[in-house]
PDB file of C-alpha atoms and ligand atoms in Angstrom:
ATOM      1  CA  MET A   1     -58.247 -73.618 -18.776  1.00 78.00           C
ATOM      2  CA  SER A   2     -62.240 -74.751 -18.546  1.00 94.00           C
ATOM      3  CA  ILE A   3     -65.545 -72.245 -19.836  1.00 96.00           C
ATOM      4  CA  ILE A   4     -67.461 -71.802 -17.666  1.00 97.00           C
ATOM      5  CA  LEU A   5     -70.409 -68.924 -18.892  1.00 98.00           C
ATOM      6  CA  GLU A   6     -71.496 -68.508 -22.085  1.00 98.00           C
ATOM      7  CA  GLY A   7     -73.029 -66.069 -24.111  1.00 98.00           C
ATOM      8  CA  LYS A   8     -74.522 -67.364 -27.253  1.00 98.00           C
ATOM      9  CA  ASN A   9     -75.524 -64.636 -29.345  1.00 98.00           C
ATOM     10  CA  ILE A  10     -77.802 -61.973 -26.874  1.00 98.00           C
ATOM     11  CA  LYS A  11     -79.983 -59.581 -28.336  1.00 98.00           C
ATOM     12  CA  LYS A  12     -81.725 -56.526 -26.419  1.00 98.00           C
ATOM     13  CA  ASN A  13     -82.549 -53.488 -27.020  1.00 97.00           C
ATOM     14  CA  PHE A  14     -85.243 -51.218 -25.158  1.00 96.00           C
ATOM     15  CA  ASN A  15     -88.118 -48.882 -27.101  1.00 94.00           C
ATOM     16  CA  ASN A  16     -86.526 -49.806 -30.274  1.00 91.00           C
ATOM     17  CA  LYS A  17     -82.831 -49.139 -29.904  1.00 93.00           C
ATOM     18  CA  ASN A  18     -80.392 -51.770 -30.397  1.00 94.00           C
ATOM     19  CA  VAL A  19     -78.691 -51.960 -27.095  1.00 96.00           C
ATOM     20  CA  LEU A  20     -76.969 -55.612 -27.566  1.00 97.00           C
ATOM     21  CA  ASN A  21     -76.380 -56.824 -30.823  1.00 96.00           C
ATOM     22  CA  ASN A  22     -75.663 -60.518 -31.195  1.00 93.00           C
ATOM     23  CA  ILE A  23     -73.128 -60.784 -28.483  1.00 96.00           C
ATOM     24  CA  SER A  24     -70.959 -64.262 -28.423  1.00 98.00           C
ATOM     25  CA  PHE A  25     -68.455 -65.283 -25.784  1.00 98.00           C
ATOM     26  CA  SER A  26     -66.831 -67.247 -23.453  1.00 98.00           C
ATOM     27  CA  ILE A  27     -65.815 -66.947 -19.729  1.00 97.00           C
ATOM     28  CA  ASN A  28     -63.566 -69.612 -18.444  1.00 96.00           C
ATOM     29  CA  LYS A  29     -63.154 -70.749 -14.559  1.00 96.00           C
ATOM     30  CA  GLY A  30     -61.314 -68.699 -12.461  1.00 95.00           C
ATOM     31  CA  GLU A  31     -60.764 -65.845 -14.221  1.00 95.00           C
ATOM     32  CA  LEU A  32     -61.590 -62.677 -13.543  1.00 96.00           C
ATOM     33  CA  THR A  33     -63.388 -60.369 -16.942  1.00 97.00           C
ATOM     34  CA  SER A  34     -63.479 -57.140 -17.188  1.00 97.00           C
ATOM     35  CA  ILE A  35     -65.578 -54.904 -19.046  1.00 98.00           C
ATOM     36  CA  ILE A  36     -64.838 -51.960 -20.174  1.00 97.00           C
ATOM     37  CA  GLY A  37     -66.129 -49.012 -22.824  1.00 95.00           C
ATOM     38  CA  PRO A  38     -67.863 -45.944 -23.380  1.00 94.00           C
ATOM     39  CA  SER A  39     -70.695 -44.549 -21.037  1.00 94.00           C
ATOM     40  CA  GLY A  40     -74.048 -46.597 -22.443  1.00 94.00           C
ATOM     41  CA  CYS A  41     -72.721 -49.043 -24.061  1.00 95.00           C
ATOM     42  CA  GLY A  42     -74.947 -52.029 -23.077  1.00 96.00           C
ATOM     43  CA  LYS A  43     -72.360 -52.177 -20.653  1.00 96.00           C
ATOM     44  CA  THR A  44     -74.664 -52.712 -17.141  1.00 96.00           C
ATOM     45  CA  THR A  45     -77.102 -54.194 -19.038  1.00 97.00           C
ATOM     46  CA  LEU A  46     -74.854 -57.675 -20.398  1.00 97.00           C
ATOM     47  CA  LEU A  47     -75.108 -58.099 -16.516  1.00 96.00           C
ATOM     48  CA  ARG A  48     -78.077 -57.991 -16.069  1.00 96.00           C
ATOM     49  CA  ILE A  49     -79.268 -60.470 -17.790  1.00 97.00           C
ATOM     50  CA  LEU A  50     -76.561 -62.246 -17.765  1.00 97.00           C
ATOM     51  CA  ILE A  51     -77.527 -62.506 -13.656  1.00 96.00           C
ATOM     52  CA  GLY A  52     -81.127 -62.639 -15.034  1.00 96.00           C
ATOM     53  CA  LEU A  53     -82.127 -59.659 -13.947  1.00 94.00           C
ATOM     54  CA  GLU A  54     -83.407 -58.524 -17.342  1.00 96.00           C
ATOM     55  CA  LYS A  55     -84.248 -59.772 -19.894  1.00 96.00           C
ATOM     56  CA  ALA A  56     -82.384 -61.144 -23.560  1.00 97.00           C
ATOM     57  CA  ASP A  57     -84.880 -60.530 -26.317  1.00 97.00           C
ATOM     58  CA  GLU A  58     -82.023 -62.945 -28.101  1.00 97.00           C
ATOM     59  CA  GLY A  59     -79.663 -66.159 -27.395  1.00 98.00           C
ATOM     60  CA  SER A  60     -79.166 -67.724 -24.089  1.00 98.00           C
ATOM     61  CA  ILE A  61     -76.818 -68.132 -21.088  1.00 98.00           C
ATOM     62  CA  ILE A  62     -74.882 -71.229 -20.551  1.00 97.00           C
ATOM     63  CA  LEU A  63     -72.947 -71.390 -16.953  1.00 97.00           C
ATOM     64  CA  GLU A  64     -71.307 -75.066 -16.599  1.00 95.00           C
ATOM     65  CA  GLY A  65     -72.621 -76.304 -20.241  1.00 94.00           C
ATOM     66  CA  ASN A  66     -76.120 -75.762 -18.179  1.00 96.00           C
ATOM     67  CA  ASP A  67     -78.351 -73.453 -20.393  1.00 97.00           C
ATOM     68  CA  ILE A  68     -80.045 -70.965 -17.314  1.00 97.00           C
ATOM     69  CA  THR A  69     -81.022 -69.138 -19.710  1.00 97.00           C
ATOM     70  CA  ASN A  70     -84.638 -68.472 -18.012  1.00 95.00           C
ATOM     71  CA  THR A  71     -83.041 -69.123 -14.912  1.00 96.00           C
ATOM     72  CA  HIS A  72     -84.703 -67.980 -11.314  1.00 95.00           C
ATOM     73  CA  PRO A  73     -81.312 -65.292 -10.668  1.00 93.00           C
ATOM     74  CA  SER A  74     -82.074 -66.356  -7.358  1.00 89.00           C
ATOM     75  CA  LYS A  75     -81.032 -69.598  -8.324  1.00 92.00           C
ATOM     76  CA  ARG A  76     -77.897 -69.057 -10.881  1.00 93.00           C
ATOM     77  CA  LYS A  77     -75.559 -69.026  -8.860  1.00 92.00           C
ATOM     78  CA  MET A  78     -73.998 -65.394  -9.379  1.00 95.00           C
ATOM     79  CA  GLY A  79     -73.322 -63.143  -7.238  1.00 93.00           C
ATOM     80  CA  ILE A  80     -73.232 -59.333  -7.258  1.00 92.00           C
ATOM     81  CA  VAL A  81     -72.144 -56.682  -5.670  1.00 91.00           C
ATOM     82  CA  PHE A  82     -73.008 -52.568  -7.051  1.00 85.00           C
ATOM     83  CA  GLN A  83     -71.787 -49.475  -6.668  1.00 80.00           C
ATOM     84  CA  ASN A  84     -73.704 -47.777  -3.572  1.00 76.00           C
ATOM     85  CA  TYR A  85     -72.896 -51.392  -1.257  1.00 68.00           C
ATOM     86  CA  SER A  86     -76.949 -51.860  -1.161  1.00 82.00           C
ATOM     87  CA  LEU A  87     -76.228 -53.177   3.204  1.00 92.00           C
ATOM     88  CA  PHE A  88     -78.373 -53.761   5.890  1.00 93.00           C
ATOM     89  CA  GLU A  89     -78.707 -50.118   7.434  1.00 94.00           C
ATOM     90  CA  ASN A  90     -80.232 -51.291  10.309  1.00 96.00           C
ATOM     91  CA  MET A  91     -78.105 -54.508  10.696  1.00 96.00           C
ATOM     92  CA  ASN A  92     -74.275 -54.566  12.200  1.00 97.00           C
ATOM     93  CA  VAL A  93     -71.342 -55.574   9.719  1.00 97.00           C
ATOM     94  CA  LEU A  94     -71.783 -59.269  11.250  1.00 97.00           C
ATOM     95  CA  GLU A  95     -75.993 -59.376  11.048  1.00 97.00           C
ATOM     96  CA  ASN A  96     -74.735 -57.310   7.275  1.00 96.00           C
ATOM     97  CA  VAL A  97     -73.471 -61.483   6.306  1.00 96.00           C
ATOM     98  CA  SER A  98     -74.457 -63.846   8.520  1.00 96.00           C
ATOM     99  CA  TYR A  99     -77.998 -63.008   7.852  1.00 95.00           C
ATOM    100  CA  PRO A 100     -78.590 -63.722   3.654  1.00 92.00           C
ATOM    101  CA  LEU A 101     -75.740 -66.304   4.180  1.00 93.00           C
ATOM    102  CA  ARG A 102     -78.946 -68.445   7.230  1.00 93.00           C
ATOM    103  CA  ASN A 103     -81.038 -66.825   5.257  1.00 90.00           C
ATOM    104  CA  ALA A 104     -80.392 -68.951   2.370  1.00 88.00           C
ATOM    105  CA  THR A 105     -78.275 -72.194   3.384  1.00 88.00           C
ATOM    106  CA  LYS A 106     -81.181 -72.824   6.527  1.00 85.00           C
ATOM    107  CA  ILE A 107     -77.918 -73.859   8.483  1.00 92.00           C
ATOM    108  CA  THR A 108     -78.177 -71.744  12.478  1.00 94.00           C
ATOM    109  CA  LYS A 109     -76.773 -68.318  14.333  1.00 95.00           C
ATOM    110  CA  GLU A 110     -73.263 -69.515  15.260  1.00 96.00           C
ATOM    111  CA  GLU A 111     -72.935 -71.440  12.025  1.00 95.00           C
ATOM    112  CA  SER A 112     -73.415 -68.073   9.737  1.00 95.00           C
ATOM    113  CA  ASN A 113     -71.627 -65.836  12.359  1.00 96.00           C
ATOM    114  CA  ALA A 114     -68.564 -68.165  12.615  1.00 96.00           C
ATOM    115  CA  LYS A 115     -68.409 -67.909   8.436  1.00 94.00           C
ATOM    116  CA  ALA A 116     -68.807 -64.335   8.507  1.00 96.00           C
ATOM    117  CA  LEU A 117     -66.000 -64.020  11.448  1.00 96.00           C
ATOM    118  CA  ASP A 118     -64.109 -65.652   8.616  1.00 93.00           C
ATOM    119  CA  LEU A 119     -64.799 -63.709   6.127  1.00 92.00           C
ATOM    120  CA  LEU A 120     -64.184 -60.488   7.189  1.00 94.00           C
ATOM    121  CA  LYS A 121     -61.062 -61.601   8.858  1.00 92.00           C
ATOM    122  CA  MET A 122     -59.991 -62.144   4.788  1.00 88.00           C
ATOM    123  CA  VAL A 123     -61.106 -58.047   4.691  1.00 88.00           C
ATOM    124  CA  GLY A 124     -59.874 -56.792   8.239  1.00 89.00           C
ATOM    125  CA  LEU A 125     -62.366 -56.621   9.304  1.00 93.00           C
ATOM    126  CA  GLU A 126     -63.615 -58.582  12.572  1.00 94.00           C
ATOM    127  CA  ASP A 127     -62.637 -55.403  14.722  1.00 96.00           C
ATOM    128  CA  SER A 128     -65.676 -53.721  13.119  1.00 96.00           C
ATOM    129  CA  LYS A 129     -68.377 -55.989  13.420  1.00 96.00           C
ATOM    130  CA  THR A 130     -70.016 -54.829  15.433  1.00 97.00           C
ATOM    131  CA  LYS A 131     -70.458 -51.637  13.706  1.00 97.00           C
ATOM    132  CA  TYR A 132     -72.771 -50.815  11.508  1.00 97.00           C
ATOM    133  CA  PRO A 133     -72.856 -49.727   8.163  1.00 94.00           C
ATOM    134  CA  ALA A 134     -72.701 -45.951   8.925  1.00 94.00           C
ATOM    135  CA  GLU A 135     -70.205 -45.970  11.447  1.00 95.00           C
ATOM    136  CA  LEU A 136     -68.410 -47.792   7.674  1.00 93.00           C
ATOM    137  CA  SER A 137     -66.305 -45.496   5.269  1.00 88.00           C
ATOM    138  CA  GLY A 138     -67.242 -46.081   1.955  1.00 86.00           C
ATOM    139  CA  GLY A 139     -64.084 -48.930   1.298  1.00 87.00           C
ATOM    140  CA  GLN A 140     -64.760 -50.810   4.416  1.00 90.00           C
ATOM    141  CA  ARG A 141     -68.676 -50.670   3.447  1.00 91.00           C
ATOM    142  CA  GLN A 142     -67.429 -51.927  -0.442  1.00 89.00           C
ATOM    143  CA  ARG A 143     -66.288 -54.206   1.504  1.00 91.00           C
ATOM    144  CA  VAL A 144     -68.814 -56.015   3.525  1.00 94.00           C
ATOM    145  CA  ALA A 145     -70.765 -55.751   0.254  1.00 93.00           C
ATOM    146  CA  ILE A 146     -68.001 -57.561  -0.889  1.00 91.00           C
ATOM    147  CA  VAL A 147     -68.009 -60.789   1.528  1.00 92.00           C
ATOM    148  CA  ARG A 148     -71.545 -61.190   1.801  1.00 93.00           C
ATOM    149  CA  THR A 149     -71.959 -61.542  -1.853  1.00 92.00           C
ATOM    150  CA  LEU A 150     -68.470 -64.456  -1.192  1.00 91.00           C
ATOM    151  CA  ALA A 151     -70.204 -65.983   2.012  1.00 92.00           C
ATOM    152  CA  LEU A 152     -72.832 -67.928   0.031  1.00 91.00           C
ATOM    153  CA  ASN A 153     -69.931 -69.060  -2.598  1.00 90.00           C
ATOM    154  CA  PRO A 154     -71.144 -67.478  -5.952  1.00 94.00           C
ATOM    155  CA  GLU A 155     -70.011 -69.214  -8.460  1.00 94.00           C
ATOM    156  CA  ILE A 156     -69.250 -65.858 -10.582  1.00 96.00           C
ATOM    157  CA  ILE A 157     -69.689 -62.551  -8.639  1.00 95.00           C
ATOM    158  CA  LEU A 158     -70.738 -59.503 -10.604  1.00 96.00           C
ATOM    159  CA  PHE A 159     -69.310 -56.389  -9.968  1.00 94.00           C
ATOM    160  CA  ASP A 160     -70.532 -53.238 -11.362  1.00 94.00           C
ATOM    161  CA  GLU A 161     -67.864 -50.295 -11.122  1.00 92.00           C
ATOM    162  CA  PRO A 162     -67.721 -51.457  -7.362  1.00 88.00           C
ATOM    163  CA  MET A 163     -65.173 -48.383  -6.755  1.00 87.00           C
ATOM    164  CA  SER A 164     -66.811 -45.191  -8.078  1.00 83.00           C
ATOM    165  CA  ALA A 165     -67.577 -44.419  -5.756  1.00 80.00           C
ATOM    166  CA  LEU A 166     -64.260 -44.785  -3.876  1.00 83.00           C
ATOM    167  CA  ASP A 167     -61.229 -42.003  -3.839  1.00 83.00           C
ATOM    168  CA  ALA A 168     -58.014 -42.528  -4.907  1.00 82.00           C
ATOM    169  CA  ASN A 169     -56.223 -44.016  -2.696  1.00 81.00           C
ATOM    170  CA  ILE A 170     -59.316 -46.383  -1.018  1.00 83.00           C
ATOM    171  CA  ARG A 171     -59.397 -47.532  -5.027  1.00 85.00           C
ATOM    172  CA  LEU A 172     -56.516 -48.398  -4.959  1.00 84.00           C
ATOM    173  CA  SER A 173     -55.718 -50.354  -1.889  1.00 84.00           C
ATOM    174  CA  LEU A 174     -59.282 -51.940  -3.004  1.00 85.00           C
ATOM    175  CA  GLN A 175     -58.463 -52.579  -6.160  1.00 87.00           C
ATOM    176  CA  LYS A 176     -55.016 -54.642  -4.453  1.00 85.00           C
ATOM    177  CA  GLU A 177     -57.397 -56.513  -2.428  1.00 85.00           C
ATOM    178  CA  ILE A 178     -59.746 -57.028  -5.032  1.00 88.00           C
ATOM    179  CA  LYS A 179     -57.146 -59.514  -6.963  1.00 87.00           C
ATOM    180  CA  ASP A 180     -55.095 -60.615  -3.639  1.00 86.00           C
ATOM    181  CA  LEU A 181     -58.922 -61.716  -3.031  1.00 85.00           C
ATOM    182  CA  GLN A 182     -59.170 -63.032  -6.185  1.00 87.00           C
ATOM    183  CA  LYS A 183     -55.722 -65.494  -6.827  1.00 86.00           C
ATOM    184  CA  ARG A 184     -56.450 -66.878  -3.345  1.00 85.00           C
ATOM    185  CA  ILE A 185     -60.146 -67.656  -3.579  1.00 86.00           C
ATOM    186  CA  LYS A 186     -60.594 -68.405  -7.215  1.00 90.00           C
ATOM    187  CA  THR A 187     -63.575 -67.410  -7.608  1.00 93.00           C
ATOM    188  CA  THR A 188     -64.783 -66.707 -10.791  1.00 96.00           C
ATOM    189  CA  MET A 189     -65.731 -62.490 -11.357  1.00 96.00           C
ATOM    190  CA  ILE A 190     -66.862 -59.832 -14.358  1.00 97.00           C
ATOM    191  CA  TYR A 191     -66.097 -56.694 -13.448  1.00 95.00           C
ATOM    192  CA  ILE A 192     -67.628 -53.405 -14.881  1.00 96.00           C
ATOM    193  CA  THR A 193     -65.737 -50.586 -15.055  1.00 93.00           C
ATOM    194  CA  HIS A 194     -65.359 -46.919 -17.000  1.00 88.00           C
ATOM    195  CA  ASP A 195     -61.256 -46.727 -15.689  1.00 89.00           C
ATOM    196  CA  VAL A 196     -59.471 -48.350 -18.388  1.00 92.00           C
ATOM    197  CA  GLU A 197     -56.471 -48.045 -16.057  1.00 89.00           C
ATOM    198  CA  GLU A 198     -58.106 -50.145 -12.748  1.00 90.00           C
ATOM    199  CA  ALA A 199     -59.344 -53.000 -15.685  1.00 94.00           C
ATOM    200  CA  PHE A 200     -55.811 -53.276 -17.108  1.00 92.00           C
ATOM    201  CA  LEU A 201     -54.417 -53.626 -13.427  1.00 90.00           C
ATOM    202  CA  LEU A 202     -57.101 -56.044 -12.916  1.00 92.00           C
ATOM    203  CA  SER A 203     -58.531 -58.739 -15.192  1.00 95.00           C
ATOM    204  CA  ASP A 204     -56.694 -61.780 -16.882  1.00 95.00           C
ATOM    205  CA  LYS A 205     -59.128 -60.691 -19.381  1.00 97.00           C
ATOM    206  CA  ILE A 206     -60.771 -57.517 -21.185  1.00 98.00           C
ATOM    207  CA  MET A 207     -63.844 -57.140 -23.196  1.00 98.00           C
ATOM    208  CA  ILE A 208     -64.016 -54.132 -24.916  1.00 97.00           C
ATOM    209  CA  LEU A 209     -68.071 -53.041 -26.209  1.00 97.00           C
ATOM    210  CA  ASN A 210     -68.778 -50.151 -28.648  1.00 96.00           C
ATOM    211  CA  GLU A 211     -72.486 -49.767 -29.508  1.00 93.00           C
ATOM    212  CA  GLY A 212     -73.436 -53.164 -28.459  1.00 94.00           C
ATOM    213  CA  VAL A 213     -70.653 -55.046 -29.964  1.00 96.00           C
ATOM    214  CA  ILE A 214     -67.935 -57.117 -28.585  1.00 97.00           C
ATOM    215  CA  GLN A 215     -65.159 -55.507 -29.684  1.00 98.00           C
ATOM    216  CA  GLN A 216     -62.596 -57.760 -28.688  1.00 98.00           C
ATOM    217  CA  LEU A 217     -62.467 -60.203 -26.273  1.00 98.00           C
ATOM    218  CA  ASP A 218     -58.514 -60.999 -25.212  1.00 97.00           C
ATOM    219  CA  SER A 219     -55.728 -60.530 -22.317  1.00 97.00           C
ATOM    220  CA  PRO A 220     -54.839 -56.861 -21.175  1.00 95.00           C
ATOM    221  CA  VAL A 221     -51.315 -57.252 -23.201  1.00 94.00           C
ATOM    222  CA  ASN A 222     -53.340 -58.368 -25.790  1.00 95.00           C
ATOM    223  CA  ILE A 223     -55.057 -56.276 -26.219  1.00 95.00           C
ATOM    224  CA  TYR A 224     -52.507 -53.768 -26.116  1.00 92.00           C
ATOM    225  CA  ASN A 225     -50.286 -55.344 -28.562  1.00 92.00           C
ATOM    226  CA  ASN A 226     -52.848 -56.177 -30.731  1.00 95.00           C
ATOM    227  CA  PRO A 227     -55.571 -53.946 -30.201  1.00 95.00           C
ATOM    228  CA  ALA A 228     -58.660 -55.922 -33.598  1.00 97.00           C
ATOM    229  CA  ASN A 229     -59.678 -52.225 -34.643  1.00 97.00           C
ATOM    230  CA  GLU A 230     -59.322 -48.337 -34.113  1.00 96.00           C
ATOM    231  CA  PHE A 231     -61.695 -48.014 -31.796  1.00 96.00           C
ATOM    232  CA  VAL A 232     -60.163 -50.597 -29.055  1.00 96.00           C
ATOM    233  CA  LYS A 233     -56.279 -49.044 -31.158  1.00 95.00           C
ATOM    234  CA  ASN A 234     -58.136 -45.423 -29.936  1.00 94.00           C
ATOM    235  CA  PHE A 235     -59.918 -46.267 -26.507  1.00 93.00           C
ATOM    236  CA  VAL A 236     -56.792 -47.970 -24.464  1.00 92.00           C
ATOM    237  CA  ASN A 237     -54.319 -44.569 -26.356  1.00 86.00           C
ATOM    238  CA  GLY A 238     -56.581 -42.875 -25.227  1.00 84.00           C
ATOM    239  CA  HIS A 239     -56.742 -43.710 -21.858  1.00 83.00           C
ATOM    240  CA  ILE A 240     -54.008 -44.136 -21.171  1.00 80.00           C
ATOM    241  CA  ASN A 241     -52.232 -40.925 -23.450  1.00 80.00           C
ATOM    242  CA  ASN A 242     -54.744 -38.615 -20.854  1.00 80.00           C
ATOM    243  CA  LYS A 243     -54.270 -39.707 -17.858  1.00 79.00           C
ATOM    244  CA  ILE A 244     -50.190 -38.713 -19.182  1.00 80.00           C
ATOM    245  CA  GLN A 245     -51.221 -35.770 -19.711  1.00 82.00           C
ATOM    246  CA  SER A 246     -53.116 -35.555 -15.830  1.00 80.00           C
ATOM    247  CA  LEU A 247     -49.741 -36.807 -15.093  1.00 80.00           C
ATOM    248  CA  LYS A 248     -47.127 -34.047 -16.422  1.00 82.00           C
ATOM    249  CA  GLU A 249     -49.536 -31.082 -15.268  1.00 83.00           C
ATOM    250  CA  SER A 250     -50.747 -31.314 -12.210  1.00 81.00           C
ATOM    251  CA  VAL A 251     -47.464 -33.371 -10.995  1.00 80.00           C
ATOM    252  CA  LEU A 252     -44.327 -32.400 -13.766  1.00 76.00           C
ATOM    253  CA  ASN A 253     -46.651 -28.800 -14.588  1.00 73.00           C
ATOM    254  CA  VAL A 254     -45.585 -29.119 -18.143  1.00 66.00           C
TER     255      VAL A 254
HETATM  256  N1  ATP B 301     -84.407 -50.024 -18.267  1.00 58.24           N
HETATM  257  C1  ATP B 301     -84.334 -49.887 -19.109  1.00 58.24           C
HETATM  258  N2  ATP B 301     -85.000 -49.122 -20.083  1.00 58.24           N
HETATM  259  C2  ATP B 301     -85.064 -47.664 -21.640  1.00 58.24           C
HETATM  260  N3  ATP B 301     -83.501 -48.086 -22.070  1.00 58.24           N
HETATM  261  C3  ATP B 301     -82.339 -48.586 -21.202  1.00 58.24           C
HETATM  262  C4  ATP B 301     -83.120 -48.747 -19.896  1.00 58.24           C
HETATM  263  N4  ATP B 301     -81.472 -49.888 -19.476  1.00 58.24           N
HETATM  264  C5  ATP B 301     -81.062 -49.611 -20.387  1.00 58.24           C
HETATM  265  N5  ATP B 301     -81.388 -48.499 -20.972  1.00 58.24           N
HETATM  266  C6  ATP B 301     -80.943 -47.864 -21.918  1.00 58.24           C
HETATM  267  O1  ATP B 301     -79.962 -48.757 -22.904  1.00 58.24           O
HETATM  268  C7  ATP B 301     -78.725 -48.546 -23.385  1.00 58.24           C
HETATM  269  C8  ATP B 301     -76.827 -49.320 -22.091  1.00 58.24           C
HETATM  270  O2  ATP B 301     -77.351 -48.733 -20.872  1.00 58.24           O
HETATM  271  P1  ATP B 301     -76.209 -49.817 -20.427  1.00 58.24           P
HETATM  272  O3  ATP B 301     -77.339 -48.863 -18.652  1.00 58.24           O
HETATM  273  O4  ATP B 301     -76.146 -51.265 -20.034  1.00 58.24           O
HETATM  274  O5  ATP B 301     -74.836 -48.804 -20.436  1.00 58.24           O
HETATM  275  P2  ATP B 301     -73.367 -48.934 -19.886  1.00 58.24           P
HETATM  276  O6  ATP B 301     -72.008 -49.024 -20.482  1.00 58.24           O
HETATM  277  O7  ATP B 301     -73.470 -49.641 -18.674  1.00 58.24           O
HETATM  278  O8  ATP B 301     -73.477 -47.180 -19.335  1.00 58.24           O
HETATM  279  P3  ATP B 301     -72.561 -46.573 -17.536  1.00 58.24           P
HETATM  280  O9  ATP B 301     -70.852 -47.070 -18.091  1.00 58.24           O
HETATM  281  O10 ATP B 301     -73.389 -44.496 -18.027  1.00 58.24           O
HETATM  282  O11 ATP B 301     -73.334 -47.554 -16.969  1.00 58.24           O
HETATM  283  C9  ATP B 301     -78.555 -46.763 -22.926  1.00 58.24           C
HETATM  284  O12 ATP B 301     -78.520 -46.305 -23.819  1.00 58.24           O
HETATM  285  C10 ATP B 301     -79.499 -46.816 -21.989  1.00 58.24           C
HETATM  286  O13 ATP B 301     -79.915 -45.406 -21.756  1.00 58.24           O
HETATM  287 MG1   MG B 302     -73.388 -49.182 -16.205  1.00 58.24          MG
END
């Protein structure tokens, strides 16, 4: 397994508050790595630094052996999918995927439309190609957003809580699709979620952050069996116990 992305001693302060404290990690090529941790622990800040929307105060980012710490976001070969879809509302589904592709690569409209249609087929949206975003469900909109990012052939796709606006059933089917897609295309993915269960379901590796420090970066099974410290143990078990408790209350009435 080769390393695709490294963070080295990344530090970030906001208003004299230490948000990321000496973060160092490696991400393996072709794996899906989730980032979990309490609200405000620095997940989004780390993602924004990796893609170049935010500058770290110290430290470096290495992509496939090249230092990209000061590289423009558009040259980092990374794509990002946000929580709020951010589709072009005035373009139909096909154009939402085809237009950015054409813009980035200067291929013809026919070529970009053909590639966009192939990708839409992968997520079952070919019949919706002439619909506008307003006519789609939340899950469909997020599929378009994912496919639009995929079209640009990024080395890494970053997700910042892509499911949090969706209801439970849609989340479940989209989670499965993302996992299948990831297995099929083998693009490296970094996936922020506040849902511990989702992280365990989807991930090859999970990074657990707390107060700007990586507590553990390991496979789900190792994290569960060998939590690195009390925080990890309580964070993971707390979520699992809450889940069992709410299941008991809502389904079993106990
Ligand atoms: N642009 C900014 N200016 C000032 N403070 C910021 C800025 N962006 C983030 N912060 C602060 O940095 C800390 C980490 O924020 P971040 O958004 O990275 O957390 P998070 O882990 O993504 O949280 P959540 O789970 O709620 O999305 C928070 O205390 C936040 O208020
Ligand atoms: Mg966040």
